[in-house]
Amino acid sequence: MREKKKYIGSRILIILLGFIYLVPFYILVVMSLKRQNDYTSKWLLPNYFTLENYINAWNSANIPRALTNNLIIMVGVVCLSVFIGAMASYPLARRKTKINNTIYAVIISLIVLPSISISANLYKVMIDIKAIDTYWGIILVITAFSLPMVIFLYTGFISTIPRELEEAAMIDGCNRFTAFFRIILPLLKSSTITVVIFTGQAAWNDYAFALLYLQSPEKQNMTLTISTFFSEYHLELGWMSAGCIINALPLIIVFFCCQKYFIRGLTDGAVK
């Protein structure tokens, strides 16, 4: 009886948490489907169907260009994070020395470091290396702040892979480098998909770094483009809601297509 009550209580809690997360998204959808002169409650779906806000948002801002910028930045961040993160995690997982343990502890501690705390110094560095208003500049910045979490995920998963696999490969003639790329890296599929989702959504939804380092209108990403729909003198809630839906749809589709790998990557990396 006690176990049944715990089960029912946990299900009720999950439903409540799901409701809390879904309510803002529901209101966003409702606002995106209402005309500008419709002042009815934000909780009520309109009794008509119109895509007026989506059309106006698409035509008033350069959303195709912004989506392209998002894609360029996201692909760059994902590729760098996977390559650097996997290679950095391999020696940390395989060689448990005091130095490596210290390095790992420092890297993990950087997960909680707020980016705003070093933004002034970082901005000066970006100016010195002429990385302001460049794709490669913002890709490096987002990658740097994503790597601690990436290394944490990869290190946990690599630690669960038997060393005998690499030893067998080395007996067959592989060195440490080729054993990593031919044996270890293919086994990191689920963790890599988790890393892709984490770093991809961070790059896709970035606002703070884009605001600082992307100054040209043609380089702005979706979050900066959506922010142009409201200012001190005008507010287009319908357009902004439609833009947010357009921005969120690609990530939602990718997550639902890869969710089983995402969950497996999180659980597999937490075994040790």
XYZ file of N, CA, C and O in Angstrom, residues 8-22:
60
model
N 1.812 6.674 -6.928
C 0.804 7.669 -7.311
C 1.318 9.088 -7.047
O 1.139 9.992 -7.872
N 1.997 9.283 -5.922
C 2.538 10.601 -5.596
C 3.580 11.061 -6.592
O 3.597 12.233 -7.002
N 4.443 10.131 -7.013
C 5.476 10.496 -7.993
C 4.861 10.842 -9.339
O 5.307 11.771 -10.014
N 3.808 10.121 -9.742
C 3.133 10.407 -11.006
C 2.445 11.768 -10.968
O 2.472 12.524 -11.945
N 1.825 12.089 -9.836
C 1.181 13.398 -9.695
C 2.221 14.513 -9.774
O 2.006 15.546 -10.422
N 3.367 14.306 -9.137
C 4.445 15.300 -9.170
C 4.954 15.493 -10.592
O 5.191 16.632 -11.029
N 5.127 14.402 -11.339
C 5.592 14.486 -12.727
C 4.587 15.256 -13.579
O 4.962 16.103 -14.413
N 3.299 14.987 -13.376
C 2.253 15.687 -14.140
C 2.271 17.181 -13.829
O 2.163 18.020 -14.729
N 2.436 17.523 -12.554
C 2.480 18.930 -12.167
C 3.688 19.641 -12.770
O 3.579 20.766 -13.272
N 4.847 18.982 -12.723
C 6.049 19.574 -13.310
C 5.897 19.736 -14.817
O 6.287 20.766 -15.393
N 5.316 18.716 -15.479
C 5.065 18.814 -16.912
C 4.122 19.951 -17.238
O 4.317 20.682 -18.224
N 3.103 20.143 -16.407
C 2.150 21.229 -16.614
C 2.841 22.583 -16.491
O 2.604 23.496 -17.293
N 3.722 22.713 -15.479
C 4.441 23.977 -15.280
C 5.298 24.320 -16.495
O 5.387 25.482 -16.910
N 5.927 23.310 -17.084
C 6.789 23.549 -18.235
C 5.986 23.788 -19.514
O 6.424 24.533 -20.409
N 4.819 23.160 -19.637
C 4.038 23.263 -20.857
C 3.190 24.532 -20.934
O 2.857 24.980 -22.036
